[in-house]
């Protein structure tokens, strides 16, 4: 009796498969849509590729406090700190992240690193095309994650003008 039930269940599943096989395909706009997102739509809270932010002066916000690496449950963030000097100023604090790597082979996009950051240096962007056939391409370095330097005019009279330009 159990064999008859199993055969009936398989026949029912195959019937659904054959019925769907001849239905027209519904295609989204993603691969061929217009613009940089090519028609992809996602929620504002989407957790995509991480971004290292800069402050209003163009300096890096990351102060190499290691809280993001400590909060990461998959241990995919690697940071090496270095000291700022008067001649070489990378961030506004005493230290900066000389090396900042995120291994996307291990990242689970939980957002704990974003929540742990006291300076809001790391955020989730909307980058979603991270697939690669080579696992070494999925280790993102600081240069890959860092936001580009804001465009500055040739001559700036006051800090208020800088704030107006950057806003």
Coordinates of C-alpha atoms in Angstrom, one line a residue:
X1 CA 0.0 0.0 0.0
X2 CA 2.9 2.4 0.8
X3 CA 4.3 1.8 -2.7
X4 CA 1.1 2.9 -4.3
X5 CA 1.1 6.1 -2.3
X6 CA 4.7 6.8 -3.2
X7 CA 4.0 6.3 -6.9
X8 CA 0.9 8.5 -6.7
X9 CA 2.9 11.3 -5.0
X10 CA 5.6 11.1 -7.7
X11 CA 3.0 11.1 -10.4
X12 CA 1.4 14.2 -8.9
X13 CA 4.8 16.0 -8.7
X14 CA 5.6 15.1 -12.2
X15 CA 2.2 16.4 -13.3
X16 CA 2.9 19.8 -11.8
X17 CA 6.3 19.8 -13.4
X18 CA 5.0 19.0 -16.9
X19 CA 2.1 21.6 -16.5
X20 CA 4.6 24.4 -15.5
X21 CA 7.1 23.4 -18.2
X22 CA 4.7 24.6 -21.0
X23 CA 3.7 27.9 -19.3
X24 CA 5.3 31.1 -20.6
X25 CA 8.3 32.3 -18.6
X26 CA 8.1 35.5 -16.5
X27 CA 11.3 37.5 -16.9
X28 CA 12.4 40.4 -14.7
X29 CA 14.4 43.3 -16.0
X30 CA 17.6 42.6 -14.1
X31 CA 20.1 41.4 -16.7
X32 CA 19.0 43.8 -19.4
X33 CA 17.4 46.7 -17.7
X34 CA 18.5 50.4 -18.0
X35 CA 21.0 52.2 -15.7
X36 CA 23.7 50.9 -13.3
X37 CA 21.3 48.6 -11.5
X38 CA 19.9 47.3 -14.8
X39 CA 16.4 47.1 -13.5
X40 CA 17.1 45.4 -10.2
X41 CA 14.8 46.4 -7.4
X42 CA 15.6 45.8 -3.7
X43 CA 14.6 47.2 -0.3
X44 CA 16.4 50.2 1.3
X45 CA 17.5 47.9 4.1
X46 CA 19.2 45.5 1.7
X47 CA 22.7 44.5 3.0
X48 CA 25.0 44.4 0.1
X49 CA 28.8 45.0 -0.3
X50 CA 30.3 46.9 2.6
X51 CA 31.6 50.4 2.2
X52 CA 34.2 52.3 4.2
X53 CA 33.0 55.9 4.6
X54 CA 35.0 59.2 4.7
X55 CA 34.2 62.2 6.8
X56 CA 33.4 65.7 5.5
X57 CA 37.1 66.5 5.1
X58 CA 37.8 63.4 3.0
X59 CA 39.6 61.6 5.8
X60 CA 38.8 58.0 6.5
X61 CA 36.3 57.5 9.4
X62 CA 37.8 54.1 10.5
X63 CA 39.9 54.5 13.6
X64 CA 41.0 50.9 13.7
X65 CA 39.2 50.1 17.0
X66 CA 38.7 46.4 16.0
X67 CA 35.0 46.4 17.2
X68 CA 33.7 45.3 13.9
X69 CA 36.1 42.4 13.7
X70 CA 35.2 41.5 17.3
X71 CA 31.5 41.6 16.6
X72 CA 31.7 39.5 13.4
X73 CA 30.4 36.0 14.1
X74 CA 32.1 34.5 11.0
X75 CA 35.5 36.1 11.7
X76 CA 35.8 37.4 8.2
X77 CA 37.2 40.9 8.9
X78 CA 41.0 41.4 9.2
X79 CA 42.4 44.8 10.3
X80 CA 45.9 46.1 10.9
X81 CA 46.3 49.4 12.6
X82 CA 48.9 52.1 12.1
X83 CA 49.5 55.5 13.8
X84 CA 48.7 58.8 12.1
X85 CA 51.5 61.4 12.0
X86 CA 51.3 65.1 11.4
X87 CA 52.8 64.7 7.9
X88 CA 50.7 61.6 7.0
X89 CA 47.1 62.1 8.1
X90 CA 44.8 59.3 7.0
X91 CA 42.0 59.6 9.6
X92 CA 41.1 62.2 12.2
X93 CA 42.0 60.0 15.1
X94 CA 45.3 58.7 16.4
X95 CA 45.1 55.5 14.5
X96 CA 43.8 54.4 11.1
X97 CA 43.3 51.0 9.4
X98 CA 46.4 50.3 7.4
X99 CA 44.9 47.0 6.2
X100 CA 41.1 46.4 6.2
X101 CA 40.0 43.1 4.5
X102 CA 36.7 41.4 4.4
X103 CA 36.5 37.8 3.2
X104 CA 33.2 37.5 1.4
X105 CA 33.8 33.7 1.2
X106 CA 32.9 33.7 4.9
X107 CA 30.7 36.9 5.4
X108 CA 27.1 36.1 6.2
X109 CA 25.9 39.8 5.8
X110 CA 24.5 39.9 9.3
X111 CA 25.2 43.6 9.8
X112 CA 26.9 43.2 13.2
X113 CA 30.0 45.0 12.0
X114 CA 27.9 48.0 11.0
X115 CA 26.1 48.1 14.3
X116 CA 29.3 47.8 16.3
X117 CA 31.2 50.6 14.6
X118 CA 31.2 53.7 16.9
X119 CA 32.2 56.1 14.0
X120 CA 29.8 54.8 11.4
X121 CA 32.9 54.0 9.2
X122 CA 31.5 50.8 7.8
X123 CA 28.1 50.5 6.2
X124 CA 26.3 48.2 3.9
X125 CA 26.0 49.5 0.3
X126 CA 23.7 48.2 -2.4
X127 CA 26.3 46.3 -4.4
X128 CA 25.0 42.8 -5.1
X129 CA 27.1 41.4 -7.9
X130 CA 29.8 39.7 -5.9
X131 CA 29.8 36.3 -7.5
X132 CA 33.2 35.0 -8.7
X133 CA 34.6 31.7 -9.9
X134 CA 37.9 32.5 -8.2
X135 CA 37.7 32.6 -4.3
X136 CA 40.7 35.0 -4.1
X137 CA 38.6 37.6 -5.8
X138 CA 36.1 37.5 -2.9
X139 CA 38.6 39.0 -0.4
X140 CA 37.9 42.7 -0.6
X141 CA 40.7 45.0 0.4
X142 CA 40.5 48.5 1.8
X143 CA 40.9 50.0 -1.7
X144 CA 37.9 48.1 -2.9
X145 CA 35.7 49.1 0.0
X146 CA 36.8 52.7 0.5
X147 CA 34.4 55.4 -0.9
X148 CA 36.0 57.7 -3.4
X149 CA 37.4 61.0 -2.3
X150 CA 34.8 63.8 -2.6
X151 CA 35.5 66.4 -5.4
X152 CA 37.1 69.5 -3.9
X153 CA 37.2 72.9 -5.7
X154 CA 40.6 74.5 -6.5
X155 CA 40.1 77.4 -4.1
X156 CA 38.1 77.2 -0.9
X157 CA 37.7 80.3 1.2
X158 CA 36.2 78.9 4.5
X159 CA 35.1 75.7 6.2
X160 CA 31.5 76.7 5.6
X161 CA 32.1 76.6 1.8
X162 CA 33.5 73.1 2.1
X163 CA 30.5 72.0 4.1
X164 CA 28.2 73.5 1.4
X165 CA 30.1 71.7 -1.4
X166 CA 30.0 68.3 0.3
X167 CA 26.3 68.6 1.2

